[in-house]
mmCIF file of C-alpha atoms in Angstrom:
data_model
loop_
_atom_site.group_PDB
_atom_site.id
_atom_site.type_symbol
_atom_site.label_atom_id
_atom_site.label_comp_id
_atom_site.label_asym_id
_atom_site.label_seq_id
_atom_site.Cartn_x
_atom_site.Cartn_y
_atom_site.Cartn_z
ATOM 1 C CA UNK L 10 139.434 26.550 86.975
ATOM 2 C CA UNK L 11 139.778 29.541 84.541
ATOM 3 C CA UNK L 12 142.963 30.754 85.610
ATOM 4 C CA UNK L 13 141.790 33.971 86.509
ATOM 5 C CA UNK L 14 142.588 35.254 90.258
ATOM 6 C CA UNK L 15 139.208 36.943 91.231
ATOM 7 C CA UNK L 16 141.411 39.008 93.807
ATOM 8 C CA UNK L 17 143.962 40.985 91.975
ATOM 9 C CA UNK L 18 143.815 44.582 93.509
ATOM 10 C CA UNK L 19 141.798 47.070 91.014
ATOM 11 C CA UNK L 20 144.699 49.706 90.054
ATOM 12 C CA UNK L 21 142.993 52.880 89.140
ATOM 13 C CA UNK L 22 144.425 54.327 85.355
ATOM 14 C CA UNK L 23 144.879 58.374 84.844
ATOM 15 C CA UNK L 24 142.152 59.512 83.183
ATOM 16 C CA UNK L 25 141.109 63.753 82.110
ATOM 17 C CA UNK L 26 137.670 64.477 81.587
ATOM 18 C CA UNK L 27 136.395 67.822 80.976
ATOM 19 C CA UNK L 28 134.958 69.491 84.178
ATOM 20 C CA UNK L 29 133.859 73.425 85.446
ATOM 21 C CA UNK L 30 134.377 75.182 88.747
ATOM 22 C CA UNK L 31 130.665 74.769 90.344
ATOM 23 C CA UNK L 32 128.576 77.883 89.937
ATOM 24 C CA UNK L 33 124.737 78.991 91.184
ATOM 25 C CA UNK L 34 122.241 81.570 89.560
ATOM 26 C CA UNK L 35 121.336 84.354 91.488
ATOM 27 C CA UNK L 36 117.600 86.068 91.040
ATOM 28 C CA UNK L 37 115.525 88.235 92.025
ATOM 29 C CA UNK L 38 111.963 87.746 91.090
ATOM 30 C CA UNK L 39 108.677 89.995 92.456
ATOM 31 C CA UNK L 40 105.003 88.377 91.628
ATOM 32 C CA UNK L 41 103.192 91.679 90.469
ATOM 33 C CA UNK L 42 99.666 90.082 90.684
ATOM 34 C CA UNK L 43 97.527 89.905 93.610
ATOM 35 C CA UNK L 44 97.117 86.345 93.479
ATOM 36 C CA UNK L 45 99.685 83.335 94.304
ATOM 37 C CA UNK L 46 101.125 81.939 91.161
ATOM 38 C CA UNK L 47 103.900 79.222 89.819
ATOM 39 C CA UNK L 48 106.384 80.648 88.257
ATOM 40 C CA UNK L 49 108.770 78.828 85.655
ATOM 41 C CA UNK L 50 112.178 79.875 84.875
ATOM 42 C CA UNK L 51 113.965 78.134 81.849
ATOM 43 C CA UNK L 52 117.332 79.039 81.878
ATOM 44 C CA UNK L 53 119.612 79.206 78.426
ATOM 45 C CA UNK L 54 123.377 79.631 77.419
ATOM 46 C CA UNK L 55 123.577 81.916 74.244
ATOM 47 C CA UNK L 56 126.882 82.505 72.420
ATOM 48 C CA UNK L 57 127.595 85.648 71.708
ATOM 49 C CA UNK L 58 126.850 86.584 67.753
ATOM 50 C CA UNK L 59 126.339 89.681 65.544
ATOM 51 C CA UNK L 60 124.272 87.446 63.284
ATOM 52 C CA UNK L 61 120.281 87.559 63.271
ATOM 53 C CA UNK L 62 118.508 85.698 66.242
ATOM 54 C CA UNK L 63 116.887 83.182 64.173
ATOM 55 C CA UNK L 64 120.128 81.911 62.471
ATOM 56 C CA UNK L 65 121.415 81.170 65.697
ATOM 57 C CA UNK L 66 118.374 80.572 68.073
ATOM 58 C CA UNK L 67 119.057 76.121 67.816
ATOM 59 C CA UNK L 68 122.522 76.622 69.023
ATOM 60 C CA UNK L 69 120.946 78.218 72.553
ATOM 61 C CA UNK L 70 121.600 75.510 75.446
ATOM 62 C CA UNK L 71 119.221 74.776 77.993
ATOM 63 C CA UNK L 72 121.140 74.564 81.117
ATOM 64 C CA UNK L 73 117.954 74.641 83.568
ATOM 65 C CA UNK L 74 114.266 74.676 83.833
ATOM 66 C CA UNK L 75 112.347 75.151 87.455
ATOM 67 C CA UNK L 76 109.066 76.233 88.882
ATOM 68 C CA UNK L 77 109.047 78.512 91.883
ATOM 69 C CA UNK L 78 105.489 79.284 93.783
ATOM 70 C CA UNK L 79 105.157 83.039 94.792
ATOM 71 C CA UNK L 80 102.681 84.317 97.046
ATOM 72 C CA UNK L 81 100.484 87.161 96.085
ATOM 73 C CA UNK L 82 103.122 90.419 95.825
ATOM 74 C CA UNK L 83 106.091 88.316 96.684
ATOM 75 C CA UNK L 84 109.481 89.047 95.990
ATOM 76 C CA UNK L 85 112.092 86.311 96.134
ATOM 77 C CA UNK L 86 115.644 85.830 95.868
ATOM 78 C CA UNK L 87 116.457 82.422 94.250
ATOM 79 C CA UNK L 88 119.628 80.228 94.154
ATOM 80 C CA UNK L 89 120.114 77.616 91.765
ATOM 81 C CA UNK L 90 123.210 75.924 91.791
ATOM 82 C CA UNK L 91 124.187 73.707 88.961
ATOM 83 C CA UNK L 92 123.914 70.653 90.868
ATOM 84 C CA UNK L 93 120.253 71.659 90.719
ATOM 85 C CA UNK L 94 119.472 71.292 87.142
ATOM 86 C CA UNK L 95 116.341 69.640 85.759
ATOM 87 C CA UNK L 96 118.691 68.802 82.033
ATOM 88 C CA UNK L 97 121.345 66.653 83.984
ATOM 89 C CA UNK L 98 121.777 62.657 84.590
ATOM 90 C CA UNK L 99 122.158 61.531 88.325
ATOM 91 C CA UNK L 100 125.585 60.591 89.659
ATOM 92 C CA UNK L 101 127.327 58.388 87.635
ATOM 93 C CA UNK L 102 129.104 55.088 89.707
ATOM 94 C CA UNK L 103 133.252 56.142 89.733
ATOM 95 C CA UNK L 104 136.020 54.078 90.669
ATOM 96 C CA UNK L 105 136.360 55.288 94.371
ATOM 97 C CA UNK L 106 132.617 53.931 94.562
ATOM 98 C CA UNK L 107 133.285 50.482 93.377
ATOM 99 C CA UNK L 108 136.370 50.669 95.382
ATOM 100 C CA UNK L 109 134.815 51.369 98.482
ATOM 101 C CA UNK L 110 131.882 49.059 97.582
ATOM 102 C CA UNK L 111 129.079 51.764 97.107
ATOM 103 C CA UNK L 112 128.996 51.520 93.514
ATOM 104 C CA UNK L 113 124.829 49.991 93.811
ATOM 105 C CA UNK L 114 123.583 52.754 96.287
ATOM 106 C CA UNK L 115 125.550 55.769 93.825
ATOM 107 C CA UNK L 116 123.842 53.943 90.469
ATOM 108 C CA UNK L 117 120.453 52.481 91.586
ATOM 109 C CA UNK L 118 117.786 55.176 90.771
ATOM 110 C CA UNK L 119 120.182 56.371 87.880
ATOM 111 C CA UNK L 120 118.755 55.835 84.879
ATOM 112 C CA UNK L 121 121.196 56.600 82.462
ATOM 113 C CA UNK L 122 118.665 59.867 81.237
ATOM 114 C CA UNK L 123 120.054 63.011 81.286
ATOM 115 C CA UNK L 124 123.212 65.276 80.165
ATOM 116 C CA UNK L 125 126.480 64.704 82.274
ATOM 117 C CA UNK L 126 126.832 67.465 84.845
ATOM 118 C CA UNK L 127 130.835 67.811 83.735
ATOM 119 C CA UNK L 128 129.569 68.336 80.106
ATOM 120 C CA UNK L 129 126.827 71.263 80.866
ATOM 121 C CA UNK L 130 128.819 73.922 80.637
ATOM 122 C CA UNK L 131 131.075 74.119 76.945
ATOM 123 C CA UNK L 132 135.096 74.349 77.072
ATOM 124 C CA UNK L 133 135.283 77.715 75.807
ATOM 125 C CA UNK L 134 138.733 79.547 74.970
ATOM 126 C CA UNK L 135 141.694 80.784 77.439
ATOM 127 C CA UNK L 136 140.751 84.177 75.978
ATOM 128 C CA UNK L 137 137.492 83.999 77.143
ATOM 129 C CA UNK L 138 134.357 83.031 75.190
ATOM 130 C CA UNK L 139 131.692 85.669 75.733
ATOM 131 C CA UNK L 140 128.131 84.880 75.555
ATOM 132 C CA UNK L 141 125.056 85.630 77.821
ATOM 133 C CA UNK L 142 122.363 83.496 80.089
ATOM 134 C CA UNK L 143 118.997 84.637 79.260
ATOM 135 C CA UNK L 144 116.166 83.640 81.689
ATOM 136 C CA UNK L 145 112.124 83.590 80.762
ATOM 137 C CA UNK L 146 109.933 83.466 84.025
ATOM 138 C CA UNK L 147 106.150 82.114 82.443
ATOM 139 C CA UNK L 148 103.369 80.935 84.007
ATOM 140 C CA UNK L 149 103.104 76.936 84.962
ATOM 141 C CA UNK L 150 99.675 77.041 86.101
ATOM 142 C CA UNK L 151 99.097 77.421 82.175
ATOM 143 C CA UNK L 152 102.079 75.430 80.733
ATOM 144 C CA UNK L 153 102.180 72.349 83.131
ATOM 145 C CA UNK L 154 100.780 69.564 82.224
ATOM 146 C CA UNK L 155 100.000 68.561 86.031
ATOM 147 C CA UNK L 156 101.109 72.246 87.706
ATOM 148 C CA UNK L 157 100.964 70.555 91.078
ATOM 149 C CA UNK L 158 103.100 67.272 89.921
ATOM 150 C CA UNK L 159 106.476 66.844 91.936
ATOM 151 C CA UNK L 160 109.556 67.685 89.474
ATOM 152 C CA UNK L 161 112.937 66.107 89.985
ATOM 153 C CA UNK L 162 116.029 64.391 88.165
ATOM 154 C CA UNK L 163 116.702 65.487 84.679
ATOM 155 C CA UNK L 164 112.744 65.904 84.468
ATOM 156 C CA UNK L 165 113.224 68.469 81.476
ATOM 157 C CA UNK L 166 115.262 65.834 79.320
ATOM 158 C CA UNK L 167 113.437 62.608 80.068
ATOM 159 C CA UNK L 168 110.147 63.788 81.725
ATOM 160 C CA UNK L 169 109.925 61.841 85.001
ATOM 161 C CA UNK L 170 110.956 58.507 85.785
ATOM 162 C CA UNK L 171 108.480 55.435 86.049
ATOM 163 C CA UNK L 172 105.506 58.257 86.051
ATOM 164 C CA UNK L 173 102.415 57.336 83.350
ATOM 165 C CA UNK L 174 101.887 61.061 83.277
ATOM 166 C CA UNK L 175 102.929 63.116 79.840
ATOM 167 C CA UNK L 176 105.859 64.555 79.540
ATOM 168 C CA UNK L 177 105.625 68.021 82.751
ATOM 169 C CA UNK L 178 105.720 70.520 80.301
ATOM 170 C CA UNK L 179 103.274 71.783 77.305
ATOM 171 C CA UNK L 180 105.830 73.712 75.607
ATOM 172 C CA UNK L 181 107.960 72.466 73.236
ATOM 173 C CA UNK L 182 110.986 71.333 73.904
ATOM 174 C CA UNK L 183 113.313 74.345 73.786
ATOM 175 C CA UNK L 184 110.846 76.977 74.247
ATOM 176 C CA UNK L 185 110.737 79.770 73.601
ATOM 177 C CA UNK L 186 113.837 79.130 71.009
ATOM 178 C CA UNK L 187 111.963 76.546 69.248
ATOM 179 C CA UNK L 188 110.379 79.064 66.953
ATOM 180 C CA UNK L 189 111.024 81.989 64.919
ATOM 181 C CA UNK L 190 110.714 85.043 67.016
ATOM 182 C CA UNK L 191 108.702 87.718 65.965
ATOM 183 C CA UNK L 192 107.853 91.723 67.541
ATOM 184 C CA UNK L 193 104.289 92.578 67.441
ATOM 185 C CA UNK L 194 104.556 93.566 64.412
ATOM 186 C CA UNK L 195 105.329 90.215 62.819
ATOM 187 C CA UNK L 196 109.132 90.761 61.853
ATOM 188 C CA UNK L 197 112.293 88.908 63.054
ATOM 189 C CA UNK L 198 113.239 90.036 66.240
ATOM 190 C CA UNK L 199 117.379 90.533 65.183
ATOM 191 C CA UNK L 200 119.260 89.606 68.852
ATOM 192 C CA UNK L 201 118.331 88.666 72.178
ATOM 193 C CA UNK L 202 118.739 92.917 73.824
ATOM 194 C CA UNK L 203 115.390 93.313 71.527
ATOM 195 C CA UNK L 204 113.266 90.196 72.725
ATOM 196 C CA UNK L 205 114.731 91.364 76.498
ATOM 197 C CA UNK L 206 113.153 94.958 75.803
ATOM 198 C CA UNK L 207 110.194 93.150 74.054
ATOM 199 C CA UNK L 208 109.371 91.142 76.886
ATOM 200 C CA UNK L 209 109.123 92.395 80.457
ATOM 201 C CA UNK L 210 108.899 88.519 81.999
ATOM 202 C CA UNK L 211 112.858 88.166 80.166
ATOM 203 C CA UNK L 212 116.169 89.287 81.419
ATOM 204 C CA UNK L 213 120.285 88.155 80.308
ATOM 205 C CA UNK L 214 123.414 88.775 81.860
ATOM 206 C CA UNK L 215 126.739 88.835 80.319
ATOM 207 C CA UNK L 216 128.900 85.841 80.880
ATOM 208 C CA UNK L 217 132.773 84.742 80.036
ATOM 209 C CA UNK L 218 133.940 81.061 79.719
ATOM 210 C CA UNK L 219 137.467 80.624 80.313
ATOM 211 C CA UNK L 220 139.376 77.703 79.670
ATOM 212 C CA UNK L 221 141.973 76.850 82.502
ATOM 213 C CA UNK L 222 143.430 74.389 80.876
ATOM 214 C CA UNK L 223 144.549 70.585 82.581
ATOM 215 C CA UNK L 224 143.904 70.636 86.229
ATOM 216 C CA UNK L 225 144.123 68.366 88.759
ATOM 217 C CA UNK L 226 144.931 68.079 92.622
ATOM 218 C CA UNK L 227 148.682 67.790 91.501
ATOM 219 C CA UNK L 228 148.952 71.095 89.534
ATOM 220 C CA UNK L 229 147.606 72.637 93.047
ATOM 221 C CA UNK L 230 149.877 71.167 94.944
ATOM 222 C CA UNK L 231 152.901 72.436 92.477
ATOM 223 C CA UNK L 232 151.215 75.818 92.446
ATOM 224 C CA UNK L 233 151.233 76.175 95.979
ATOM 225 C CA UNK L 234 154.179 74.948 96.812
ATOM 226 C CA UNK L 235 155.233 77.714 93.893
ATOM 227 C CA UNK L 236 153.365 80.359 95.601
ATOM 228 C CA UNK L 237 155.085 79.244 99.441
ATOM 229 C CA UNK L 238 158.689 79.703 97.903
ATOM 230 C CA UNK L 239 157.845 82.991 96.674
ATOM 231 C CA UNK L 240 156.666 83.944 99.862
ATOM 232 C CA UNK L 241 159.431 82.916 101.703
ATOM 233 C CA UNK L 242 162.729 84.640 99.329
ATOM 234 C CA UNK L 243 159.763 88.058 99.928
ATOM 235 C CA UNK L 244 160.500 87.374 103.767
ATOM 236 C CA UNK L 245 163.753 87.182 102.893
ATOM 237 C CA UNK L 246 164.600 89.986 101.019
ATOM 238 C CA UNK L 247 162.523 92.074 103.772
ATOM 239 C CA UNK L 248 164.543 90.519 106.297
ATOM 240 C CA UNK L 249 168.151 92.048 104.789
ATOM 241 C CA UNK L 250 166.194 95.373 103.876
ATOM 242 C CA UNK L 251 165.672 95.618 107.734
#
């Protein structure tokens, strides 16, 4: 006998892990050609900088990449949510799993690939880190590899699971901020407003990442409870100006 009693109750420890509120991308997208195409949308994260585009192009983050088909003069609204995206791993096995003995069916087609889904979006600053999200719509008839392959899973990380095909996409890793980025004219494009205004199949929006600070479900619980005796000395007070 070891010793060891295989029945001790797991007690769970406190643990903080960084985390953001869940968010979706909302576009609008119009195929201007006659004929039906595939469109892909890679999605990037750009801090905001007065310094040239090409000293700062590496630290862009790819926080999606998805193909769309559009009929022939189709406009579409698309939502994306961030649940969605083609960088992240699959669902990680927590404690309440194991508890509840699901822990095999929440790990077994997770291959460890992939960027954590908590970790996609960076910490930024309880001022408010300003930045953008720039999106390039090109065409995947010409950069897939196999246009008509199924894409899932953290496909544009780790290409696709137990597949012998190449990796989805012919562009580089990190396109189209793999490279230096030049007008038509050959020179440096200096900041992302000029490659927007350079290229018609581009757009950004402005973004602000603001750090909340530690939350959890017992900070709500004091906040409401905050928030309820507030309300009730208001009543109060209305109730002796009456």
């Amino acid at each position: 006998s070891s010793g060891i009693n295989a029945e001790w109750p797991l007690r769970p420890g406190k643990t903080q892990s960084m985390d953001h509120i869940p968010y979706s991308f909302n576009m609008k997208a119009k195929n201007k050609n006659r004929g039906d195409v595939m469109v892909c949308f890679r999605v990037f994260l750009v801090p905001e900088t007065d310094e040239p585009l090409d000293d700062w192009r590496n630290m862009f983050v790819e926080l999606d990449k998805f193909v769309e088909s559009f009929k022939g003069g189709e406009t579409k609204e698309i939502n994306r949510s961030d649940k969605d995206s083609s960088v992240i791993a699959a669902r990680r096995a927590k404690f309440e799993d194991i508890k509840d003995g699901k822990s095999n069916s929440a790990t077994q087609n997770n291959c460890g690939c992939g960027w954590p889904l908590n970790l996609l979006i960076p910490r930024g600053t309880k001022q408010g880190m300003r930045g953008q999200i720039f999106v390039l719509a090109s065409d995947w008839m010409q950069d897939g590899e196999n246009p008509q392959e199924h894409l899932h899973g953290s496909w544009s990380f780790c290409g696709l699971k137990d597949r012998k095909s190449k990796y989805p996409d012919q562009r580089p890793m990190g396109y189209p901020f793999d490279r230096l980025i030049v007008d038509k004219k050959g020179k440096p494009m200096r900041d992302l407003e000029t490659l927007v205004d350079n290229m018609d199949n581009s757009c950004k929006t402005d973004v602000n990442i603001t750090f909340l600070g530690a939350w959890d479900d017992e900070n709500k619980k004091q906040k409401d409870d905050k928030k309820e005796k507030n309300d009730d000395k208001k009543e109060k007070k209305d109730e002796k100006k009456e």
